Short mmCIF file of C-alpha atoms in Angstrom, two decimals:
data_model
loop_
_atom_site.label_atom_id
_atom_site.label_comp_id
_atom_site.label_asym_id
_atom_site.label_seq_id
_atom_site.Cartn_x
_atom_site.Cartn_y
_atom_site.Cartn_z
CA UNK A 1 -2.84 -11.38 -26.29
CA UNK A 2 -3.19 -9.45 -23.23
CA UNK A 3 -5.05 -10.89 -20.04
CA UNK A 4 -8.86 -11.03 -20.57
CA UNK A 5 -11.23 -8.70 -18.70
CA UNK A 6 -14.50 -9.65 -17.68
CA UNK A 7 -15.51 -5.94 -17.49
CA UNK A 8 -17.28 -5.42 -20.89
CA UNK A 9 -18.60 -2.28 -19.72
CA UNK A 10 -15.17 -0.54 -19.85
CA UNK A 11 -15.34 2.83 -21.74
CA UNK A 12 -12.46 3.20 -24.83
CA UNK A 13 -10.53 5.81 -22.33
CA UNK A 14 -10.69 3.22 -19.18
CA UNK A 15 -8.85 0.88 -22.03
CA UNK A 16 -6.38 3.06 -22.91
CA UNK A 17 -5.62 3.87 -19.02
CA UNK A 18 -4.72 0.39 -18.66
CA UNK A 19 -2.87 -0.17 -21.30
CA UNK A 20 -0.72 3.20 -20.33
CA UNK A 21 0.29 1.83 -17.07
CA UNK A 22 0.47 -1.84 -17.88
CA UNK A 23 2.95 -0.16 -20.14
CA UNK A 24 4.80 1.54 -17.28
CA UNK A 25 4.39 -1.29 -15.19
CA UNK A 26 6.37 -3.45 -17.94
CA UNK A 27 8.85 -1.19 -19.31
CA UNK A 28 9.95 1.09 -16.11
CA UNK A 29 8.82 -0.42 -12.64
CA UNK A 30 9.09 -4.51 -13.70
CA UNK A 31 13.48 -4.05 -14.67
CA UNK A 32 13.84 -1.12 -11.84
CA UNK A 33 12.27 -4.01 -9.28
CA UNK A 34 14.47 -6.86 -10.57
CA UNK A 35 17.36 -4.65 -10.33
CA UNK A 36 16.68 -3.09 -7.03
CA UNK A 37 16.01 -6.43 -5.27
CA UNK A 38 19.67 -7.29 -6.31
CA UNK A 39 20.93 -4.46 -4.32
CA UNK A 40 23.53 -5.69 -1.77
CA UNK A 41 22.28 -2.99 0.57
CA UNK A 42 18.97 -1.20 1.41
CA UNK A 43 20.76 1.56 1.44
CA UNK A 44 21.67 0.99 -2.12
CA UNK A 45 18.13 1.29 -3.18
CA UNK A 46 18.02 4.84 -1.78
CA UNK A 47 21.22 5.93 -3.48
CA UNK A 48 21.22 9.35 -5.39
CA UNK A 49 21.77 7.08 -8.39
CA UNK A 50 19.55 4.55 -7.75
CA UNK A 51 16.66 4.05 -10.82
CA UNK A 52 14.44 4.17 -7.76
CA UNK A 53 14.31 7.93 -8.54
CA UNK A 54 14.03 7.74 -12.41
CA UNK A 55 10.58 5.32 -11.67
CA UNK A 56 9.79 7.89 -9.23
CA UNK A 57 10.12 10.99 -11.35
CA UNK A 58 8.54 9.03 -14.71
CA UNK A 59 5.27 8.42 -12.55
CA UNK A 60 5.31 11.73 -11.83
CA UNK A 61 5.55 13.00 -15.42
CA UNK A 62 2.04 10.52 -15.67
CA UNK A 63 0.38 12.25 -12.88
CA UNK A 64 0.23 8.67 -10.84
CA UNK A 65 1.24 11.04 -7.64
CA UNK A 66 -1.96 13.08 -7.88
CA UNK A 67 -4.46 10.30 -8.54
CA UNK A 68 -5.68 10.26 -4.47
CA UNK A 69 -6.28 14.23 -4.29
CA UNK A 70 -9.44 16.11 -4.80
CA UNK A 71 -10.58 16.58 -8.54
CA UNK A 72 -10.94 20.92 -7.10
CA UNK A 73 -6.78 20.96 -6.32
CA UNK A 74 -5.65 18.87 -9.79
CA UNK A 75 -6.79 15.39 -8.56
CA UNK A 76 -7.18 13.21 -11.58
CA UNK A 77 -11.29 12.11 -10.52
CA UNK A 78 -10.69 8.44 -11.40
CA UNK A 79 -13.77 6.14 -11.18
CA UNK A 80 -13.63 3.24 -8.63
CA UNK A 81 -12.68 1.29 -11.67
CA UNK A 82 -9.94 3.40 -12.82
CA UNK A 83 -8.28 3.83 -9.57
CA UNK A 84 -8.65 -0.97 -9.71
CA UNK A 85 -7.04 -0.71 -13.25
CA UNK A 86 -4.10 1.09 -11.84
CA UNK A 87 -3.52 -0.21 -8.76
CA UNK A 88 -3.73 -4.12 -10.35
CA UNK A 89 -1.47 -2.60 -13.22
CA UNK A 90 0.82 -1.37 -11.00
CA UNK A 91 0.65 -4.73 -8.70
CA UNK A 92 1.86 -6.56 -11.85
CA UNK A 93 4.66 -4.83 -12.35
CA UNK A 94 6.06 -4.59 -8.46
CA UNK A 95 4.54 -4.71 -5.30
CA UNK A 96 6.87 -2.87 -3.63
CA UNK A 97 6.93 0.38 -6.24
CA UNK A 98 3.31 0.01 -6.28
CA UNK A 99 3.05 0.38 -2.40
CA UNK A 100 6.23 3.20 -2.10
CA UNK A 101 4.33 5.39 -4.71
CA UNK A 102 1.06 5.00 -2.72
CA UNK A 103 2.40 6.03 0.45
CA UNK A 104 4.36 8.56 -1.10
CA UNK A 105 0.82 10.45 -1.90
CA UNK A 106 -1.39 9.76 1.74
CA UNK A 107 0.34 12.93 3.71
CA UNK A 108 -0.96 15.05 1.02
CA UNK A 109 -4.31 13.72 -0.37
CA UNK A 110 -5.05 13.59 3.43
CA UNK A 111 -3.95 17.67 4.00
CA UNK A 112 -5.58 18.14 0.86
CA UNK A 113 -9.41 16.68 2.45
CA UNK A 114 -9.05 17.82 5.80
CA UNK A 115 -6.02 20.35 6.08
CA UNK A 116 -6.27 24.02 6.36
CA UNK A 117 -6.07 26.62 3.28
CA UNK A 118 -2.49 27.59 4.61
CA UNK A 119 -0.99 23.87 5.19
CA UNK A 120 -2.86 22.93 0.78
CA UNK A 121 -1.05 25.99 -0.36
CA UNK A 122 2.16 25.17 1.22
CA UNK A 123 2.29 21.70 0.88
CA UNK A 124 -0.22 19.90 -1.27
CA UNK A 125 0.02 22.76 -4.11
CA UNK A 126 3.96 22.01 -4.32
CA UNK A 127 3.59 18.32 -4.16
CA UNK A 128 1.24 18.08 -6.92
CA UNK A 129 3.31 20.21 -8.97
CA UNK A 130 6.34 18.22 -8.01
CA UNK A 131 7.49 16.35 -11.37
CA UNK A 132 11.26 15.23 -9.92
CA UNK A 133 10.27 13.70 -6.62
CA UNK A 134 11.37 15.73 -4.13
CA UNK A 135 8.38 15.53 -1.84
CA UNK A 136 7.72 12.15 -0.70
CA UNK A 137 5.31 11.13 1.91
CA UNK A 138 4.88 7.90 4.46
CA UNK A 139 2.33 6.51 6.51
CA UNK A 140 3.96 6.98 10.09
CA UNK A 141 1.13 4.57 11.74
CA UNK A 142 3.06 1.44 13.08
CA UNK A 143 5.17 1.20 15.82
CA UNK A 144 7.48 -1.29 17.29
CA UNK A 145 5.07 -2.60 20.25
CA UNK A 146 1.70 -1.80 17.56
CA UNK A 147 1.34 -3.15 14.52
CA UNK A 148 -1.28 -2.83 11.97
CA UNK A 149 -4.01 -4.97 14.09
CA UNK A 150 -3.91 -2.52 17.21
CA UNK A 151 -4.59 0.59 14.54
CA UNK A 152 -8.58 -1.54 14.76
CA UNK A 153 -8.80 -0.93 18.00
CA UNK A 154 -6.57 2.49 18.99
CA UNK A 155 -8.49 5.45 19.38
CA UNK A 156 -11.69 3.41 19.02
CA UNK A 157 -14.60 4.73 21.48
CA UNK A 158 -16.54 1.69 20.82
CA UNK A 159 -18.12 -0.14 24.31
CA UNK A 160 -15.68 -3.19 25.09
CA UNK A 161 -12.69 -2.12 22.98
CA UNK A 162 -9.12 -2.35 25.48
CA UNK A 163 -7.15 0.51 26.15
CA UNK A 164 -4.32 0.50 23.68
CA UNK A 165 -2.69 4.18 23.13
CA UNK A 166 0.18 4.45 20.33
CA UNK A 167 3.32 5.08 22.19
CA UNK A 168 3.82 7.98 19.86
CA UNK A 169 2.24 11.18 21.76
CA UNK A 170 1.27 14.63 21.11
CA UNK A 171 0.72 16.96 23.84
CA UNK A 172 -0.65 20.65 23.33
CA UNK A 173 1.69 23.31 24.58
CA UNK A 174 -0.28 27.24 23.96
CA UNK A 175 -0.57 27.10 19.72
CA UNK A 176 1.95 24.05 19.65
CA UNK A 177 1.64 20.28 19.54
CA UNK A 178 5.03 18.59 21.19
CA UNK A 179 5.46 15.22 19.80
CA UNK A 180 7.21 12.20 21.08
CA UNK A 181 8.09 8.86 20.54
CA UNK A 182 9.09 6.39 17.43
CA UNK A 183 7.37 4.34 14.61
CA UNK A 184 8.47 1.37 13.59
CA UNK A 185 11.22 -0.02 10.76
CA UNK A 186 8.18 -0.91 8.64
CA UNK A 187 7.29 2.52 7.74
CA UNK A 188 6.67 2.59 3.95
CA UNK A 189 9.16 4.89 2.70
CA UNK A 190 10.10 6.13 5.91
CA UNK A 191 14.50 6.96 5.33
CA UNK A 192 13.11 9.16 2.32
CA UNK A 193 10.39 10.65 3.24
CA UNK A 194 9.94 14.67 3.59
CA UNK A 195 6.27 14.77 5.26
CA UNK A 196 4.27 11.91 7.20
CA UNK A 197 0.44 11.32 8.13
CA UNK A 198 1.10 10.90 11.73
CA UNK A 199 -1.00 8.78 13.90
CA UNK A 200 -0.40 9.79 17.54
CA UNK A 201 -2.21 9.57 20.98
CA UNK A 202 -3.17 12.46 22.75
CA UNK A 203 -1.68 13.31 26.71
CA UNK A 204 -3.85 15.95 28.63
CA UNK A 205 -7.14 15.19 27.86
CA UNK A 206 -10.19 14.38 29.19
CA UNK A 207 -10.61 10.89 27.60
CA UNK A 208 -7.49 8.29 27.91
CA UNK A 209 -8.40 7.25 24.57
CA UNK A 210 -8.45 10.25 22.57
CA UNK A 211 -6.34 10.39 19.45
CA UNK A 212 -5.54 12.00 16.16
CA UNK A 213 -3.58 12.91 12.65
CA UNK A 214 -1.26 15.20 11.72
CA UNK A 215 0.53 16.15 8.58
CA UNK A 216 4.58 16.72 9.73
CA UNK A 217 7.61 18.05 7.51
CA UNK A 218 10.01 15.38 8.60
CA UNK A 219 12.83 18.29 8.57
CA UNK A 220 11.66 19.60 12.25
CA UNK A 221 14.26 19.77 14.80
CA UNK A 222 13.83 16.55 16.94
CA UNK A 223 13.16 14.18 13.96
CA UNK A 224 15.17 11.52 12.80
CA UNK A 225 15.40 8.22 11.20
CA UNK A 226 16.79 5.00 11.13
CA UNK A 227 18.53 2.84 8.94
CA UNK A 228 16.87 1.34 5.85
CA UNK A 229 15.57 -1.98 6.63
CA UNK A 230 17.20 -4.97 4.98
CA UNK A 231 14.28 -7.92 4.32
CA UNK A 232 13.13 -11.30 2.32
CA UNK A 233 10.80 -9.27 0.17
CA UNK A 234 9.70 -5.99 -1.32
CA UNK A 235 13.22 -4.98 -1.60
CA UNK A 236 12.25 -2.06 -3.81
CA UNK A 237 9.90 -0.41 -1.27
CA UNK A 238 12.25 1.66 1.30
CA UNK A 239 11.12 0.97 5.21
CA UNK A 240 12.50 2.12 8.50
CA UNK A 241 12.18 4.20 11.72
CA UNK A 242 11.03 7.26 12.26
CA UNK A 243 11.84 8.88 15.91
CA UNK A 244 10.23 12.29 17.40
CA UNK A 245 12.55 14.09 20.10
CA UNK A 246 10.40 16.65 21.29
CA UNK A 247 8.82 18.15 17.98
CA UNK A 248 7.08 21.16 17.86
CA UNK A 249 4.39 21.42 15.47
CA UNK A 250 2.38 23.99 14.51
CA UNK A 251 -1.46 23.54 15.96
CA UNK A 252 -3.57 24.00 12.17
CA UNK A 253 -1.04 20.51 11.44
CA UNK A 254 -3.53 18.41 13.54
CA UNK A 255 -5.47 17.35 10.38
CA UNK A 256 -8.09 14.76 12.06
CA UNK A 257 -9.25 15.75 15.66
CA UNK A 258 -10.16 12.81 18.48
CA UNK A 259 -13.64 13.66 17.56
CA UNK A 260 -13.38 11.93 13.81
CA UNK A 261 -10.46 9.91 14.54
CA UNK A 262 -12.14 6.66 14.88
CA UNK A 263 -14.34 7.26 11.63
CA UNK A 264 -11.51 8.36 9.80
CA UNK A 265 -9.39 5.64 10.84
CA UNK A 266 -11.94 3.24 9.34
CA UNK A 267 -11.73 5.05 5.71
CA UNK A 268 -8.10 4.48 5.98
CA UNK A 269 -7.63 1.46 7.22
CA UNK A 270 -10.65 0.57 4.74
CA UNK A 271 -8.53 2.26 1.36
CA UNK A 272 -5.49 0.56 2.51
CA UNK A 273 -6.42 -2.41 2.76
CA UNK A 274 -9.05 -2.63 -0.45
CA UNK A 275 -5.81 -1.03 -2.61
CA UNK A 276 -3.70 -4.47 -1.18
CA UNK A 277 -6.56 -6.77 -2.08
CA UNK A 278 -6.00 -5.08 -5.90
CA UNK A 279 -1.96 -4.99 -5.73
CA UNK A 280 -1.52 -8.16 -4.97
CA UNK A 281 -4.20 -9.15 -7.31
CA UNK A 282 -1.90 -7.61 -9.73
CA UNK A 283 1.17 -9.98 -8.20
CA UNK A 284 -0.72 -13.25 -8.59
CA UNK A 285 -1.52 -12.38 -12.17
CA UNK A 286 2.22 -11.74 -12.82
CA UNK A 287 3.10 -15.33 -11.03
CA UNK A 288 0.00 -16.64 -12.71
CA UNK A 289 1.41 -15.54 -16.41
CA UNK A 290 5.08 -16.39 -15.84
CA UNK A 291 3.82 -19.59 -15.05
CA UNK A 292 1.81 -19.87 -18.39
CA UNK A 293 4.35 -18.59 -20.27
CA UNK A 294 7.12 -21.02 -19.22
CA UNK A 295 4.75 -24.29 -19.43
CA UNK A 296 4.53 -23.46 -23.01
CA UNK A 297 8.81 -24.01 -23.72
CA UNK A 298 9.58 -25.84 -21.23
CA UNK A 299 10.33 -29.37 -22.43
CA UNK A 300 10.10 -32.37 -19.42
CA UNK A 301 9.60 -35.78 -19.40
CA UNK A 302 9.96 -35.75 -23.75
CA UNK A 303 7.03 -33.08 -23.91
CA UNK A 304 6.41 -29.67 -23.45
CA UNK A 305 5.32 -28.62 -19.60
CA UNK A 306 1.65 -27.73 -20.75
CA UNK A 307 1.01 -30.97 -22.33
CA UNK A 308 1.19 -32.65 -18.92
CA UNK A 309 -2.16 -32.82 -17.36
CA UNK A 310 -0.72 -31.86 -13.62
CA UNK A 311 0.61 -29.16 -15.24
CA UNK A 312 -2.92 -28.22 -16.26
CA UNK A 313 -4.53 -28.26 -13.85
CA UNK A 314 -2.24 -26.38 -11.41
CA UNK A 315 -2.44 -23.54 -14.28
CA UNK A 316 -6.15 -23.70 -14.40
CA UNK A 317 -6.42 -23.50 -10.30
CA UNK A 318 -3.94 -20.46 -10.42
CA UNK A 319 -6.54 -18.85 -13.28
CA UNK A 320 -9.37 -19.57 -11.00
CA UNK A 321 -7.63 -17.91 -8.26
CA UNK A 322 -6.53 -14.94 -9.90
CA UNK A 323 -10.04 -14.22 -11.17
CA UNK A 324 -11.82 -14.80 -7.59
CA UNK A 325 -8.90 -12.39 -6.09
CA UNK A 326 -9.65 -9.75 -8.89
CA UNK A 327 -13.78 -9.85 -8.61
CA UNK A 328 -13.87 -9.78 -4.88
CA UNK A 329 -11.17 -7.11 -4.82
CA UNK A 330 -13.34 -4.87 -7.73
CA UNK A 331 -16.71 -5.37 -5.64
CA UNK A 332 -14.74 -4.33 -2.40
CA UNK A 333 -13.44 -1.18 -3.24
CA UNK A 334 -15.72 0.18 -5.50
CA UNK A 335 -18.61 -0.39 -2.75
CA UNK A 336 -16.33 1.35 0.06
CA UNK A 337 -15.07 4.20 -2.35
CA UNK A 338 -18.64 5.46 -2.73
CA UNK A 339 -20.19 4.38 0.79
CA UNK A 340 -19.88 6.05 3.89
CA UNK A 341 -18.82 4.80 5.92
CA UNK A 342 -17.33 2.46 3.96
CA UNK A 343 -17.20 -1.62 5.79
CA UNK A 344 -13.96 -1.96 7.19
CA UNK A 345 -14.52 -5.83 7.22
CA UNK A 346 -14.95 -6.21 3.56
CA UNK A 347 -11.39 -4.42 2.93
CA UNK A 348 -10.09 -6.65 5.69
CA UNK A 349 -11.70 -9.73 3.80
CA UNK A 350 -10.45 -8.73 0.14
CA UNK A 351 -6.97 -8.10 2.05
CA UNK A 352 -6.76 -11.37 3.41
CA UNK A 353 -8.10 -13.01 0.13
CA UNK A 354 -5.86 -11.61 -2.21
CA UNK A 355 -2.64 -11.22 -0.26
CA UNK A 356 -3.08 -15.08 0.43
CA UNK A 357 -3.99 -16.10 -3.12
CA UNK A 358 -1.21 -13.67 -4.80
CA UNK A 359 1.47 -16.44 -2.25
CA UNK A 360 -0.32 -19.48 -3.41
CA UNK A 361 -0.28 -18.38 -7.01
CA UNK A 362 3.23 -17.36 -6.66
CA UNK A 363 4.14 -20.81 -4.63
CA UNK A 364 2.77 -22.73 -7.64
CA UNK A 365 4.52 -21.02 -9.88
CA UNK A 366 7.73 -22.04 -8.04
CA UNK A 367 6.39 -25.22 -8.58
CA UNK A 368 6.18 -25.46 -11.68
CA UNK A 369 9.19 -23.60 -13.12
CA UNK A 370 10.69 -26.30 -10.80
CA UNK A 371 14.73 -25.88 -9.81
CA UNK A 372 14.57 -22.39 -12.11
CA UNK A 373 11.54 -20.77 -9.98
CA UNK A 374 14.45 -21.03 -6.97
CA UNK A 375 17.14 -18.62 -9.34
CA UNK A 376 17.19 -14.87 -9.59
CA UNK A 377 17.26 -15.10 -13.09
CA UNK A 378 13.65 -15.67 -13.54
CA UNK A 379 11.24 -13.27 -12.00
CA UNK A 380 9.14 -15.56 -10.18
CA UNK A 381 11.75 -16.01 -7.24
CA UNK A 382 11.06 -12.44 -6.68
CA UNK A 383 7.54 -12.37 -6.76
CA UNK A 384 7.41 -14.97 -4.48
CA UNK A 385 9.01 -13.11 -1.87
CA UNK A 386 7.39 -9.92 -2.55
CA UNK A 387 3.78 -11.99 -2.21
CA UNK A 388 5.24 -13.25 1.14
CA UNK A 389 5.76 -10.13 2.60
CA UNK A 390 2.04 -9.26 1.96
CA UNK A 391 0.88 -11.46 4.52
CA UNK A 392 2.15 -9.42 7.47
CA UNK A 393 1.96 -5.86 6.41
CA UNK A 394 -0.74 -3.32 6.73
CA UNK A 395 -1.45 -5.61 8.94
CA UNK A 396 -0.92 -9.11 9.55
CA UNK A 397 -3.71 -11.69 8.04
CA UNK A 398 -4.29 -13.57 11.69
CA UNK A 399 -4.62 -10.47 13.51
CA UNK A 400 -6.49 -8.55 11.06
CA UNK A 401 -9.16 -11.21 10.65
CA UNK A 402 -9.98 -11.57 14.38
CA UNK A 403 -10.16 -7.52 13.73
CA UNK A 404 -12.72 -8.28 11.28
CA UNK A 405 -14.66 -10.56 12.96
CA UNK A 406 -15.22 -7.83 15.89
CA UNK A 407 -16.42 -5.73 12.96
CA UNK A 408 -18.69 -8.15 11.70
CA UNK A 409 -20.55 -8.94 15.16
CA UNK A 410 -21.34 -5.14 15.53
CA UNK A 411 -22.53 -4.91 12.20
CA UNK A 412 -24.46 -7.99 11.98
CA UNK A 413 -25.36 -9.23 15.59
#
């Protein structure tokens, strides 16, 4: 019996979505994550034979890549709810495919709302017709001395905000921006990427505080990377540097201008963090159920695991969680996807919820699997990790709830 949903106004076709990519999740991303977080290397996830690329390419062949652009250039003009399904679906079956195929899609779903006609039809027109992954995007937004909490207050015009510029800057030179600087080894898919949203400060202008997006081919003279970075979780979901050398970019590749950049920033940053909240809703389900499904075999103490009444009751405080991670993270995003401007807090909020349940569901789970929860033969080990890692990125949970309590004193005080 599959997992209940409390949704009883789901439509036959929003059924059949989620059954499609719980599916996919099961049967292509959950054995390419077990086997890509045994890997000896990074760089062995990245390899030309690695199934990395045969998940990649069958998510393609789905249409998962074009799911973010508009519904006018092939966008697939999924519901709030349908865009939840998947991203919980996809959650389930790895955190770290779920997150590289998101990232993989934010260059161009941004080019394709704000870009010009020339920079869709060279670039978002090929991607979305791009069934054997060969364009692959990244988020180029942290760097090593800013994180995910400075990207709440970078840019920001707002009275009482420090001065914090990204150390990444782009400087106008006649029709061309010159870009330097570096982004940190936690750039989602940044050794494999072909084209990046850029978040860069701006040098020359009027206001110290002035900055903006751009949409870069990562094959410009003066680009490089570094070396895949080797960590406790999310093993499946390439990371590393990305370093500009005096890069000249064309001047239509400045997709946001200073102007929006703070509004902008907020839809991000708001997205982002509402499509963790539903990943890792998706993780703690999949701790939650291995759990469950163990407790039912597993024979302790003369008596099957679920007959104990600790055992119980952990199972029925997981359930609990899962289902307070999955409401708040519904309510979230489909408020923010048709608000604007969406409440950045909220998405910080669901965020720090879920990414802190999915590690407590997934620590319990440990727990109860006892001495096998600690071998790589059962998934939980993994998941654990993977839920681990989701308390630092897109921001860390400390730093991005003082962020949200700044947001919630402007908005409320």
């Amino acid at each position: 019996m599959g997992y209940l949903d409390l949704n009883l106004n789901l439509t036959s076709e929003q059924v059949a979505l989620k059954e499609e990519v719980h599916k996919f999740a099961a049967e292509v991303m959950r054995p390419a994550a077990d086997k890509l977080d045994k890997c000896a290397s990074p760089a062995d996830v990245i390899a030309k034979n690695s199934v990395l690329w045969d998940v990649l390419r069958q998510s393609r062949e789905l249409g998962y890549h074009i799911r973010a652009l508009p519904e006018e250039l092939g966008g697939l003009a999924l519901t709030p709810v349908e865009q939840n399904i998947i991203s919980e679906e996809m959650g389930w079956g790895s955190a770290g495919l779920s997150i590289c195929m998101g990232a993989g899609s934010m260059p161009y779903a941004f080019a394709a709302m704000f870009g010009s006609p020339e920079l869709i039809e060279e670039f978002v027109i090929p991607f979305r017709d791009d069934k054997k992954a060969e364009h692959i995007g990244c988020w180029a937004i942290t760097e090593p001395q800013h994180g995910g909490g400075d990207q709440l207050v970078i840019g920001s015009k707002r009275p009482n905000i420090p001065l914090i510029r990204h150390d990444t800057r782009a400087r106008l030179d006649g029709d061309t921006w010159v870009i330097n600087g570096q982004k940190a080894a936690w750039v989602s898919n940044g050794t494999i990427a072909t084209h990046a949203l850029l978040h860069a400060s701006l040098d020359g202008t009027e206001d110290p505080r002035d900055a903006a997006l751009f949409f870069v081919p990562l094959n410009l003279k003066g680009i490089s990377k570094g070396k895949p970075l080797d960590k406790i979780g999310q093993r499946d979901l390439n990371q590393g540097e990305v370093y500009f050398d005096d890069v000249r970019l064309p001047k239509h590749h400045m997709l946001v201008s200073p102007e929006m950049h703070e509004y902008v920033t907020d839809v991000i940053l708001s997205a982002a963090n509402g499509g963790m909240a539903t990943t890792f809703t998706g993780v703690a389900r999949s701790a939650f159920e291995e759990a469950l499904t163990y407790c039912k075999v597993r024979v302790a103490s003369a008596k099957v695991l679920k007959e104990h009444q600790l055992a119980q009751k952990r199972l029925f405080d997981m359930f609990i969680k899962v289902e307070s991670a999955r409401a708040l993270g519904r309510a979230v995003n489909g408020y923010n996807a048709q608000t604007m401007p969406p409440e950045p807090h909220y998405a910080m909020a669901a965020k720090i919820h879920n990414t802190q349940i999915a590690f407590e569901v997934a620590n319990e789970a440990v727990q109860l699997l006892g001495g096998n929860g600690l071998s790589r033969e059962y998934p939980v080990e993994r998941i654990f990790r993977d839920a681990r890692a989701a308390l630092i990125e897109d921001g860390d949970n400390d730093t991005l709830t003082l962020g949200g309590s700044r947001y919630l004193l402007e908005r409320y005080v």
